[in-house]
mmCIF file of N, CA and C in Angstrom:
data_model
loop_
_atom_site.group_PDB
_atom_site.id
_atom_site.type_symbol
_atom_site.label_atom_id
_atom_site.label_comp_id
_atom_site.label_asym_id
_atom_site.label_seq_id
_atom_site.Cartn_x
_atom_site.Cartn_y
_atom_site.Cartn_z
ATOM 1 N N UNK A 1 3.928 59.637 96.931
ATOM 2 C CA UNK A 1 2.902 59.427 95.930
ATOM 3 C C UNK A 1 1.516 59.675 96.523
ATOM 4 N N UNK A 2 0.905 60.497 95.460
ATOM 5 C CA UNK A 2 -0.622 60.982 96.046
ATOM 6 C C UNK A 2 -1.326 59.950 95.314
ATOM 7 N N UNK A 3 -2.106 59.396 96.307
ATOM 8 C CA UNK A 3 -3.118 57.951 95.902
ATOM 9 C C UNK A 3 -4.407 58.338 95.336
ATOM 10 N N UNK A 4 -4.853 59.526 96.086
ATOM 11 C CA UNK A 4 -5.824 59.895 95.375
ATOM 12 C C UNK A 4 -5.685 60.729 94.164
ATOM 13 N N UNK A 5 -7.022 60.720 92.721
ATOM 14 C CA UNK A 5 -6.599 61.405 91.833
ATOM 15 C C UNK A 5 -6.690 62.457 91.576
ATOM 16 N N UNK A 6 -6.250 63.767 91.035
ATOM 17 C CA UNK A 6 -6.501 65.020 90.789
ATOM 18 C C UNK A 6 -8.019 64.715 90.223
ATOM 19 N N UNK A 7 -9.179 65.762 90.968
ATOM 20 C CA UNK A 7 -11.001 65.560 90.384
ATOM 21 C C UNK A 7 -11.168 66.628 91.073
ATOM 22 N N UNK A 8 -12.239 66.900 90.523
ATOM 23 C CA UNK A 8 -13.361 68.633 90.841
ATOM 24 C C UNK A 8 -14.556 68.335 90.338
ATOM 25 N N UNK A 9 -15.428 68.483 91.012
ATOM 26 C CA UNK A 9 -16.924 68.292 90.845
ATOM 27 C C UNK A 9 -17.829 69.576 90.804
ATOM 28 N N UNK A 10 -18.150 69.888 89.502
ATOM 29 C CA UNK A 10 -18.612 70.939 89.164
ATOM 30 C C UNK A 10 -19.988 71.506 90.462
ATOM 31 N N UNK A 11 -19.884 72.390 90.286
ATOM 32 C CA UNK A 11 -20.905 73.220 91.241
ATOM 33 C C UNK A 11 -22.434 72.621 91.902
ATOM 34 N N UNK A 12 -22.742 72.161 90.174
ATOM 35 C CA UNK A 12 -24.130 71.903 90.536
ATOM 36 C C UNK A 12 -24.555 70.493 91.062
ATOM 37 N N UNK A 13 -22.915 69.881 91.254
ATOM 38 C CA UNK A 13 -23.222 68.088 92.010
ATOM 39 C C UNK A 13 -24.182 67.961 92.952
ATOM 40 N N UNK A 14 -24.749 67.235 92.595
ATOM 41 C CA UNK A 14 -25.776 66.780 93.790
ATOM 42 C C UNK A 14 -25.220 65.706 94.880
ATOM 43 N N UNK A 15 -24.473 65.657 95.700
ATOM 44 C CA UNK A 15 -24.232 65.071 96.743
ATOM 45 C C UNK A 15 -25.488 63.724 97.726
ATOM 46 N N UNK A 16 -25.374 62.948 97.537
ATOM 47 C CA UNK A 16 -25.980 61.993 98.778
ATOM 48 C C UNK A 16 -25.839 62.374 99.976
ATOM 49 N N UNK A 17 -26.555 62.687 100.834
ATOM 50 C CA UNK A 17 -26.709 62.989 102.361
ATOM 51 C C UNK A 17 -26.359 64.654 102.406
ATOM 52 N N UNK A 18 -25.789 65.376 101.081
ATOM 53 C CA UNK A 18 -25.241 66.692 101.406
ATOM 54 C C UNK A 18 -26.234 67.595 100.567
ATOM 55 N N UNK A 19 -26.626 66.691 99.349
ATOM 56 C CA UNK A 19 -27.043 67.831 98.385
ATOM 57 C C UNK A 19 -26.642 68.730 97.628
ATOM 58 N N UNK A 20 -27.016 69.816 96.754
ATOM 59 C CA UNK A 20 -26.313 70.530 95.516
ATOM 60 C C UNK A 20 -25.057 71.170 96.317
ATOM 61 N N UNK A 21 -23.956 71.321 95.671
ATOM 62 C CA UNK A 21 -22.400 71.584 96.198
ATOM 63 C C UNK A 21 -22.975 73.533 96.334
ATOM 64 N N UNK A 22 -23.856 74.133 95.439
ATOM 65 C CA UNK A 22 -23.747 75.072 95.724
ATOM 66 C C UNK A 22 -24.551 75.520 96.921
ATOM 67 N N UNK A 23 -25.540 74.721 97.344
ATOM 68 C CA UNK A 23 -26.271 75.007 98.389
ATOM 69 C C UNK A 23 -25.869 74.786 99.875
ATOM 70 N N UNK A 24 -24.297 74.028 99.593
ATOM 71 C CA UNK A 24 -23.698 73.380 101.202
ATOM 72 C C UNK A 24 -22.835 74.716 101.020
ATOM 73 N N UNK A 25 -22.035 75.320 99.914
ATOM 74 C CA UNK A 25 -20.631 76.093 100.457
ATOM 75 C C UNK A 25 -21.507 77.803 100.736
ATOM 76 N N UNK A 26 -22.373 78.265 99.756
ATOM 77 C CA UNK A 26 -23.289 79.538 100.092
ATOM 78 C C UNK A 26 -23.150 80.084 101.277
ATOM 79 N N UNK A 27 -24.079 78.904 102.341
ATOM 80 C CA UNK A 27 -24.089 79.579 103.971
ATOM 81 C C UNK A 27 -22.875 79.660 104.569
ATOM 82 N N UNK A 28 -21.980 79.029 104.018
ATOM 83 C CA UNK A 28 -20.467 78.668 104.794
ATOM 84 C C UNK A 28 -19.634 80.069 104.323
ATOM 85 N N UNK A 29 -19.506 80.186 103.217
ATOM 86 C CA UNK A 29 -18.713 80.733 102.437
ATOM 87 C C UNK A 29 -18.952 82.451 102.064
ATOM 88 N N UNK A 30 -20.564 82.799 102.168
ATOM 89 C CA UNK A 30 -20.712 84.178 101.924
ATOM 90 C C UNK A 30 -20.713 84.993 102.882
ATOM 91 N N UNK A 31 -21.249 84.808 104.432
ATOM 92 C CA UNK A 31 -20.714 85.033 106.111
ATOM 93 C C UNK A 31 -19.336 85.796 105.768
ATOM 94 N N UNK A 32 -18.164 84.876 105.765
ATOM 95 C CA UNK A 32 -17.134 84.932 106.011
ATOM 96 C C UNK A 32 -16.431 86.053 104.375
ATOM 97 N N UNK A 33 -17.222 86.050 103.338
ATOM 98 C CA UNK A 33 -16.557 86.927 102.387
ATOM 99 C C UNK A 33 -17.197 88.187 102.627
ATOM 100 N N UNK A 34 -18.440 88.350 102.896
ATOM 101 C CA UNK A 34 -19.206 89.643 103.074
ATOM 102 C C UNK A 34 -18.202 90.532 104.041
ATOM 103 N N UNK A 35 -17.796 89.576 105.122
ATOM 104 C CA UNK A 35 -17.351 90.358 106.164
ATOM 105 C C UNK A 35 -15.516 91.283 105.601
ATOM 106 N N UNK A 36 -14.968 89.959 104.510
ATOM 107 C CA UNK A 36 -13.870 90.359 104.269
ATOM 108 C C UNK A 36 -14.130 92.097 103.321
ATOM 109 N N UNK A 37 -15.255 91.700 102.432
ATOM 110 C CA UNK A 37 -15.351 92.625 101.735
ATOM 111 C C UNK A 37 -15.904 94.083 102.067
ATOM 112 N N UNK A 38 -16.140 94.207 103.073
ATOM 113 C CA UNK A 38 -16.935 95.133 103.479
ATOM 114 C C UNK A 38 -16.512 96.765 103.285
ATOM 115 N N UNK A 39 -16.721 97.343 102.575
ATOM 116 C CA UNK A 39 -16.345 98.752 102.574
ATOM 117 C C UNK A 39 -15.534 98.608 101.204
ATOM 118 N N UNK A 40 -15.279 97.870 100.502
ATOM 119 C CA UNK A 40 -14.035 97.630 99.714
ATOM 120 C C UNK A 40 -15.176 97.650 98.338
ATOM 121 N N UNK A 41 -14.391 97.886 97.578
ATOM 122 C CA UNK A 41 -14.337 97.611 95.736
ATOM 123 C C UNK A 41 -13.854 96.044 95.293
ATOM 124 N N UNK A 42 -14.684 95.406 94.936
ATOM 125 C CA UNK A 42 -14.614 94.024 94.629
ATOM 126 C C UNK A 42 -14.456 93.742 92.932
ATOM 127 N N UNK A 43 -13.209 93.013 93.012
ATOM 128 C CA UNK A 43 -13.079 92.950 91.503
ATOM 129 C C UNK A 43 -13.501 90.882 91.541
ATOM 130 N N UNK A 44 -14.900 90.665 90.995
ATOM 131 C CA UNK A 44 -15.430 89.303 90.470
ATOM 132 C C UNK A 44 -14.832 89.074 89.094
ATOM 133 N N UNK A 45 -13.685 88.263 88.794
ATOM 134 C CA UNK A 45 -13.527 87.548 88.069
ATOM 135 C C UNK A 45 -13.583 86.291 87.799
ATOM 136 N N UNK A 46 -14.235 85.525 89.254
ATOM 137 C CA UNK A 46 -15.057 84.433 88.836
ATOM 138 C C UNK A 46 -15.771 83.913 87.385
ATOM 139 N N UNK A 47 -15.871 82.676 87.145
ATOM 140 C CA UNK A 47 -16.722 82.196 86.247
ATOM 141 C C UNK A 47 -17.920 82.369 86.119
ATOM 142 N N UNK A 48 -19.066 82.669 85.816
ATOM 143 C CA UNK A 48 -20.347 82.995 86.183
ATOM 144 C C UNK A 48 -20.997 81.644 86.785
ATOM 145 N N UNK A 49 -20.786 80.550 86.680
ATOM 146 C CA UNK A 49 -21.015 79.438 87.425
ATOM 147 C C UNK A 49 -20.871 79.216 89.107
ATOM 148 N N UNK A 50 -19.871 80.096 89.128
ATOM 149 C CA UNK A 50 -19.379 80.329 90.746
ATOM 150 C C UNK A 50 -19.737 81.589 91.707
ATOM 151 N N UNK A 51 -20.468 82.441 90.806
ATOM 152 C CA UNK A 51 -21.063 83.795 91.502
ATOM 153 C C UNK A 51 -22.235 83.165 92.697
ATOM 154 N N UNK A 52 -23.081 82.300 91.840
ATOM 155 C CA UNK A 52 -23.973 82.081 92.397
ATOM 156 C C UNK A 52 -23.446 81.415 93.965
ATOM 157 N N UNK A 53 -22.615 81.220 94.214
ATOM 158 C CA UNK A 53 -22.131 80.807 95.453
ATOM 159 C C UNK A 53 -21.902 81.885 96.350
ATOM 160 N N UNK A 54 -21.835 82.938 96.640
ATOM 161 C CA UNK A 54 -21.862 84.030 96.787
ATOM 162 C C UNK A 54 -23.299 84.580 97.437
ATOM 163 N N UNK A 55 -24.209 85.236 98.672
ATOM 164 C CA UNK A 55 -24.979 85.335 98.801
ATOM 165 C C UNK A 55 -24.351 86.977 98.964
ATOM 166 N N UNK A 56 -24.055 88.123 98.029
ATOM 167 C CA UNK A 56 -23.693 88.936 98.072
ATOM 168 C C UNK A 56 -24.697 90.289 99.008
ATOM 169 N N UNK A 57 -24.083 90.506 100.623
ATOM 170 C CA UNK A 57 -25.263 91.427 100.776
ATOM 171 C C UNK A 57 -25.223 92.809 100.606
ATOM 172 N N UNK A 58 -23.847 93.061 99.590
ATOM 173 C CA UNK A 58 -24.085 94.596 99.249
ATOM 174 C C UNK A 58 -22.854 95.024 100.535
ATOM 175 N N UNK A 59 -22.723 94.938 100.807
ATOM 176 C CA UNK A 59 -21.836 95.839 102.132
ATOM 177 C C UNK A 59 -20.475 96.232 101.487
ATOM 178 N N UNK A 60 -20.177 96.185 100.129
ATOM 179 C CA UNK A 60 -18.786 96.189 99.824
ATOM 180 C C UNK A 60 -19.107 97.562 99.366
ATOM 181 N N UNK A 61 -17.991 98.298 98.691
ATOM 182 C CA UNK A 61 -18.456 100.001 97.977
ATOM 183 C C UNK A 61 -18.191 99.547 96.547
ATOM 184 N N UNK A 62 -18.647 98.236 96.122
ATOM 185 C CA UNK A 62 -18.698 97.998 94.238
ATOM 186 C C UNK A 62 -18.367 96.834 93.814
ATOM 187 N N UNK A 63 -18.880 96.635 92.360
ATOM 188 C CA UNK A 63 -17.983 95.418 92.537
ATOM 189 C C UNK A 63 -17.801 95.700 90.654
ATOM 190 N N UNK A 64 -16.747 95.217 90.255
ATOM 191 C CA UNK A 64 -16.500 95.088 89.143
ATOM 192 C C UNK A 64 -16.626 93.766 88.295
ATOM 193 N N UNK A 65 -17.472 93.297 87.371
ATOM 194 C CA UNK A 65 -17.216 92.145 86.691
ATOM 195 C C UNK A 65 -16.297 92.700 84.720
ATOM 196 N N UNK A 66 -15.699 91.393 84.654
ATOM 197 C CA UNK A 66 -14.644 91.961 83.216
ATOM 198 C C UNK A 66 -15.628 90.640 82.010
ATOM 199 N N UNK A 67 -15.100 91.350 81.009
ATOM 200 C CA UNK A 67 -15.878 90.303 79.799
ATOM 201 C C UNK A 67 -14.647 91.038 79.071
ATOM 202 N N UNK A 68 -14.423 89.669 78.414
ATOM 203 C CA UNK A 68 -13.441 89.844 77.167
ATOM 204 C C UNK A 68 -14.153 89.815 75.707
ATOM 205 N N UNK A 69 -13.769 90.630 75.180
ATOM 206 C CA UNK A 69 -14.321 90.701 73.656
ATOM 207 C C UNK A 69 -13.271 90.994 73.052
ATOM 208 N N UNK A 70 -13.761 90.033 70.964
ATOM 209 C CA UNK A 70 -12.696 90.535 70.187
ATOM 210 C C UNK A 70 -12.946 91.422 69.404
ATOM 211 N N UNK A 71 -12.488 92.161 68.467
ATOM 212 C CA UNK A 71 -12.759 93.539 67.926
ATOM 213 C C UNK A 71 -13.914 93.631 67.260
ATOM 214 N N UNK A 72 -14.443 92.559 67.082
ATOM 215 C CA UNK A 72 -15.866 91.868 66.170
ATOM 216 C C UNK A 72 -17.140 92.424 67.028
ATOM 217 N N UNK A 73 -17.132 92.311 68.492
ATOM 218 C CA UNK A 73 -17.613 92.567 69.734
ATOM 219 C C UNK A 73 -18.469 91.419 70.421
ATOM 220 N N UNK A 74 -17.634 90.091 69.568
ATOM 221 C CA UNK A 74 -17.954 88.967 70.370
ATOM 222 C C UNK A 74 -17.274 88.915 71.277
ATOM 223 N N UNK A 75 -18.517 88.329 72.474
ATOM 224 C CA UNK A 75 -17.207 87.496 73.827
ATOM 225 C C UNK A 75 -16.593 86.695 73.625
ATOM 226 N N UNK A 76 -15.576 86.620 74.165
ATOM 227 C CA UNK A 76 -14.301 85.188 74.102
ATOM 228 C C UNK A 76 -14.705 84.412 75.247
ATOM 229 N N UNK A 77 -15.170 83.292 75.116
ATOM 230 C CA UNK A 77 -14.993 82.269 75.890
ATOM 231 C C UNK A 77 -13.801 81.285 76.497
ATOM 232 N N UNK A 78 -14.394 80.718 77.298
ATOM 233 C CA UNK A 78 -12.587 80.021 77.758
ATOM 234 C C UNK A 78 -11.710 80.997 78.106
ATOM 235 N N UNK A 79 -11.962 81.913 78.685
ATOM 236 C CA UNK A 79 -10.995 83.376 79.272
ATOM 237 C C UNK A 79 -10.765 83.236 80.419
ATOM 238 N N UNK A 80 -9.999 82.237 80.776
ATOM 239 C CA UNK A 80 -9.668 81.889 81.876
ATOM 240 C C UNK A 80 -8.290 82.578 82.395
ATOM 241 N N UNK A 81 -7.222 82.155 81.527
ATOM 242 C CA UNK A 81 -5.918 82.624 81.367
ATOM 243 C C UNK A 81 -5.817 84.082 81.005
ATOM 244 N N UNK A 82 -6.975 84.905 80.455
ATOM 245 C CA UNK A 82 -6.863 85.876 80.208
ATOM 246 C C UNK A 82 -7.406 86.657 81.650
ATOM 247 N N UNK A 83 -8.188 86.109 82.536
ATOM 248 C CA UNK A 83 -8.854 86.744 84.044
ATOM 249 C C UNK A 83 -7.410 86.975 84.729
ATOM 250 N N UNK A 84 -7.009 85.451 84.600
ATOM 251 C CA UNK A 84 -5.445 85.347 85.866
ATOM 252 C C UNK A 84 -5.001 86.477 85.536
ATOM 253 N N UNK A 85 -4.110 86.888 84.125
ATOM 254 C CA UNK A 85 -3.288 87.814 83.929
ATOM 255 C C UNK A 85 -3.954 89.270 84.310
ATOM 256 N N UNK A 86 -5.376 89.144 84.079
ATOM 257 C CA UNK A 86 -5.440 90.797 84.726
ATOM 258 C C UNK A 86 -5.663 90.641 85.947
ATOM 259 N N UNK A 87 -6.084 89.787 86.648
ATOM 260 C CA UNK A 87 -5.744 89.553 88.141
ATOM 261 C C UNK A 87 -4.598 89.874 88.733
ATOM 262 N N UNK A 88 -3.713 89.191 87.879
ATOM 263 C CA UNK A 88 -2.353 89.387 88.702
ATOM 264 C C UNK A 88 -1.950 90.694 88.377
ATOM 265 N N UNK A 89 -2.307 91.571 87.342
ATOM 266 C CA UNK A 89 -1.948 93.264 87.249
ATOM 267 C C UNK A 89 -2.606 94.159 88.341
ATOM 268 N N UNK A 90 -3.877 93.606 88.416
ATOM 269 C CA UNK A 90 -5.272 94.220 89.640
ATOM 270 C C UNK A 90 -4.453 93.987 91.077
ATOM 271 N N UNK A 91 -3.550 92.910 91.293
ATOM 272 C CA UNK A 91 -2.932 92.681 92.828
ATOM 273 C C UNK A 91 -1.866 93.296 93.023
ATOM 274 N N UNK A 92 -1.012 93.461 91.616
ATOM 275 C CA UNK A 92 0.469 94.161 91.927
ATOM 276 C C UNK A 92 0.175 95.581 92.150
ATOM 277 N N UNK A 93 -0.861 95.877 91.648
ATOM 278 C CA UNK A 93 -1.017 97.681 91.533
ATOM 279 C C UNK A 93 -0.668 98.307 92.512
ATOM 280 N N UNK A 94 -1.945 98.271 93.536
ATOM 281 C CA UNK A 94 -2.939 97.773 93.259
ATOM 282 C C UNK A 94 -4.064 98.144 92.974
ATOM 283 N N UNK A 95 -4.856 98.191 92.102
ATOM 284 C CA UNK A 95 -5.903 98.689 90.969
ATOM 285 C C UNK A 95 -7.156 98.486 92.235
ATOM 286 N N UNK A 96 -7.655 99.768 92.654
ATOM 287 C CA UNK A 96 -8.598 99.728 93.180
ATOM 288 C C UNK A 96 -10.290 100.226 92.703
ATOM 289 N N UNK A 97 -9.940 100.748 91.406
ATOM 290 C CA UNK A 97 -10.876 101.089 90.279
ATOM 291 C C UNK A 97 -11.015 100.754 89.197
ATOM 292 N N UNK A 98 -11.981 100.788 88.213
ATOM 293 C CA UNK A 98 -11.711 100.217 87.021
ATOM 294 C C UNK A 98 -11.358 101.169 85.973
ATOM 295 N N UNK A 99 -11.643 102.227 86.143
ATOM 296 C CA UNK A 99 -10.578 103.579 85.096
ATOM 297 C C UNK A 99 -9.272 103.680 85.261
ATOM 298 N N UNK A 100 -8.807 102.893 86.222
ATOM 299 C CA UNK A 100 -7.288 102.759 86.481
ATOM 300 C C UNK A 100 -6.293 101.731 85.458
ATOM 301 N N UNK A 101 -7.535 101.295 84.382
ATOM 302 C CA UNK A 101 -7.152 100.088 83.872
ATOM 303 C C UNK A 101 -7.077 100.987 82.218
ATOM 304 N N UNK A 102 -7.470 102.032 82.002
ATOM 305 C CA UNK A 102 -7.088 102.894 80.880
ATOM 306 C C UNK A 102 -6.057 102.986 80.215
ATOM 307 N N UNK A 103 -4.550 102.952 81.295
ATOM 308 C CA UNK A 103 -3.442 102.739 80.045
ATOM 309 C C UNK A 103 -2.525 101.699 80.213
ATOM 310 N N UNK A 104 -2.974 100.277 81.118
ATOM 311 C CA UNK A 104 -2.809 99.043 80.770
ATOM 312 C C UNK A 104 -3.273 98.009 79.545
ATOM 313 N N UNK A 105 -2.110 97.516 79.325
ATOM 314 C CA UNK A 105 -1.997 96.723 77.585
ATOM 315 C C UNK A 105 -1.970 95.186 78.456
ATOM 316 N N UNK A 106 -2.910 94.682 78.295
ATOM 317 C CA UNK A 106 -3.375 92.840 78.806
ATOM 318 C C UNK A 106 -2.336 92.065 77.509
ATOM 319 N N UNK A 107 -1.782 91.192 78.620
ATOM 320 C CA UNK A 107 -0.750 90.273 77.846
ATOM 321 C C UNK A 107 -1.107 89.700 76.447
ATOM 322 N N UNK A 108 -2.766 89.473 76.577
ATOM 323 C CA UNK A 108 -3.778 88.704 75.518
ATOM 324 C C UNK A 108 -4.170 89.860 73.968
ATOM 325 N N UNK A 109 -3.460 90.952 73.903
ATOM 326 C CA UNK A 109 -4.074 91.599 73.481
ATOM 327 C C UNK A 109 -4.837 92.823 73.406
ATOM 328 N N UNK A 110 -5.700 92.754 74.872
ATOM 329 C CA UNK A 110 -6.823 93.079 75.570
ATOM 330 C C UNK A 110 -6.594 94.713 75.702
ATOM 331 N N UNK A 111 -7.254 95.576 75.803
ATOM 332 C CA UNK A 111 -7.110 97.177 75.971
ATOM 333 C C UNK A 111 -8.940 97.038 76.763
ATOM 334 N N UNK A 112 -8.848 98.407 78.010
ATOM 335 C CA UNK A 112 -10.094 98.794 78.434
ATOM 336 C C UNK A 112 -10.952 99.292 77.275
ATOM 337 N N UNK A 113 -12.090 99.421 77.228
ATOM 338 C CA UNK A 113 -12.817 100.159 76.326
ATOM 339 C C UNK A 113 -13.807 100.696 77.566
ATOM 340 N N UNK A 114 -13.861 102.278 77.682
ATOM 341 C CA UNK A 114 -14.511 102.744 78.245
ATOM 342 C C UNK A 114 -15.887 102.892 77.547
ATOM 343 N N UNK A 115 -16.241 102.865 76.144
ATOM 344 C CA UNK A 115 -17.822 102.791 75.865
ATOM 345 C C UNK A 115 -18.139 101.892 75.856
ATOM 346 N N UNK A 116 -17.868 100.616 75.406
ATOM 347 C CA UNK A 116 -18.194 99.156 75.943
ATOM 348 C C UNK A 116 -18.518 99.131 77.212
ATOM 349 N N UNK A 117 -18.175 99.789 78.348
ATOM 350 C CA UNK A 117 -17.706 99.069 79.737
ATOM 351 C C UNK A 117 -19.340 99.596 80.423
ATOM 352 N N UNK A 118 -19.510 99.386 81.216
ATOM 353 C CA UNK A 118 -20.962 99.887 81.993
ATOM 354 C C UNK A 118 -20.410 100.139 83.548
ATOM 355 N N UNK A 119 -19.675 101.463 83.774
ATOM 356 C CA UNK A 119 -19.359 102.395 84.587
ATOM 357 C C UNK A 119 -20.491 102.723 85.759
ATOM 358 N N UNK A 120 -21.175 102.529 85.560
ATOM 359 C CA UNK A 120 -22.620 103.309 86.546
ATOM 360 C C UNK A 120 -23.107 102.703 87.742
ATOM 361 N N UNK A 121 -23.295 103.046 88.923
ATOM 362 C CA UNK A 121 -23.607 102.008 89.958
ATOM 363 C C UNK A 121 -22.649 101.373 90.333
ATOM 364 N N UNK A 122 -23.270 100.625 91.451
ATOM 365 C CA UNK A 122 -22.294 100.182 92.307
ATOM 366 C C UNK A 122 -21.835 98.423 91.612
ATOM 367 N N UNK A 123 -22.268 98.276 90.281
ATOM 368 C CA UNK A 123 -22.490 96.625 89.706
ATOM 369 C C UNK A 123 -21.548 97.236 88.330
ATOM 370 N N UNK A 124 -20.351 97.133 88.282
ATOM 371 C CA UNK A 124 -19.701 97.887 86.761
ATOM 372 C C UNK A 124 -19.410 96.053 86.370
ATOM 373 N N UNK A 125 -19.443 97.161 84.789
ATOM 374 C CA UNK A 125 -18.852 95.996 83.841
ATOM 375 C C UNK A 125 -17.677 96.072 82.580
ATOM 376 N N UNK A 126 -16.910 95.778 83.375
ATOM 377 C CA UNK A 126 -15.291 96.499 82.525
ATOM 378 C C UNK A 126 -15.526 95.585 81.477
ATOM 379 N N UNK A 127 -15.438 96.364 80.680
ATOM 380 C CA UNK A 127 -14.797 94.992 78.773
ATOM 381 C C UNK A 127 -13.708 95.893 78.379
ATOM 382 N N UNK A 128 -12.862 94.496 78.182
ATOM 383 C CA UNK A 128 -11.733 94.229 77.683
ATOM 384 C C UNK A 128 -11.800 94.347 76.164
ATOM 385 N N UNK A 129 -11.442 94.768 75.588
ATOM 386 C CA UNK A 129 -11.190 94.364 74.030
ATOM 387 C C UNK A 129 -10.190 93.968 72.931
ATOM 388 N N UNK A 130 -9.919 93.060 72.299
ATOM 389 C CA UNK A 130 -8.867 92.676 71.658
ATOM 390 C C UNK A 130 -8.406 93.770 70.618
ATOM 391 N N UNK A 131 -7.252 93.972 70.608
ATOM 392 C CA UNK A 131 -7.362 95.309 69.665
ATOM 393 C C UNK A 131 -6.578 94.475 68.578
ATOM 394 N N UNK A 132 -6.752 93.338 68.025
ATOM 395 C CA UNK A 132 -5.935 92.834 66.791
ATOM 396 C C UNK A 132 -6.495 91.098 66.615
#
């Protein structure tokens, strides 16, 4: 039996003696990812709450962020379950681009839309779209 309870303390906790949670993991945490990422194509499907943890210095060759929309061309919020599943398609591939995602069908629905998406630079922004 685990005594302590399942808890997560959102990002912006302010800690006693430590201070904001995002300002202790930053220096710890972006060192050690910069280095993983380096030369590579980065697919951020993070929450936008958690980017900011990230002191990104560019050394990777891109990075991709995804937004889900429904055919309306609102975003879907709470797309949590919908990130995992294209995550886990992006790892089996493995999908090292985001035009590679053209004739994948997302469990949710979801289809690429290449005029939606913002292709350009090294900062892309794949959208997903619900096609129903």
């Amino acid at each position: 039996d685990d005594l302590v309870p399942e808890h997560s303390l959102n990002l912006s906790a302010d800690i006693p003696g430590i201070g904001p949670l995002i300002s202790f993991w930053r220096p710890r945490i972006s060192p050690l990812l910069n280095k993983v990422v380096q030369g590579r194509f980065v697919w951020d499907l993070l929450p936008e709450s958690f980017r900011d943890v990230w002191d990104d210095d560019e050394s990777h060759n891109g990075r991709g962020c995804v937004k889900f929309m429904n055919a309306n061309g609102r975003e879907v919020k709470m797309d949590t379950v919908y990130r995992g599943q294209m995550m886990n398609f992006i790892v089996r591939g493995p999908i090292v681009e985001p035009e590679l995602l053209a004739d994948w069908r997302h469990p949710g629905g979801f289809k690429f839309s290449r005029k939606k998406s913002d292709l350009e630079g090294r900062h892309k922004t794949i959208a997903m779209i619900r096609r129903y």
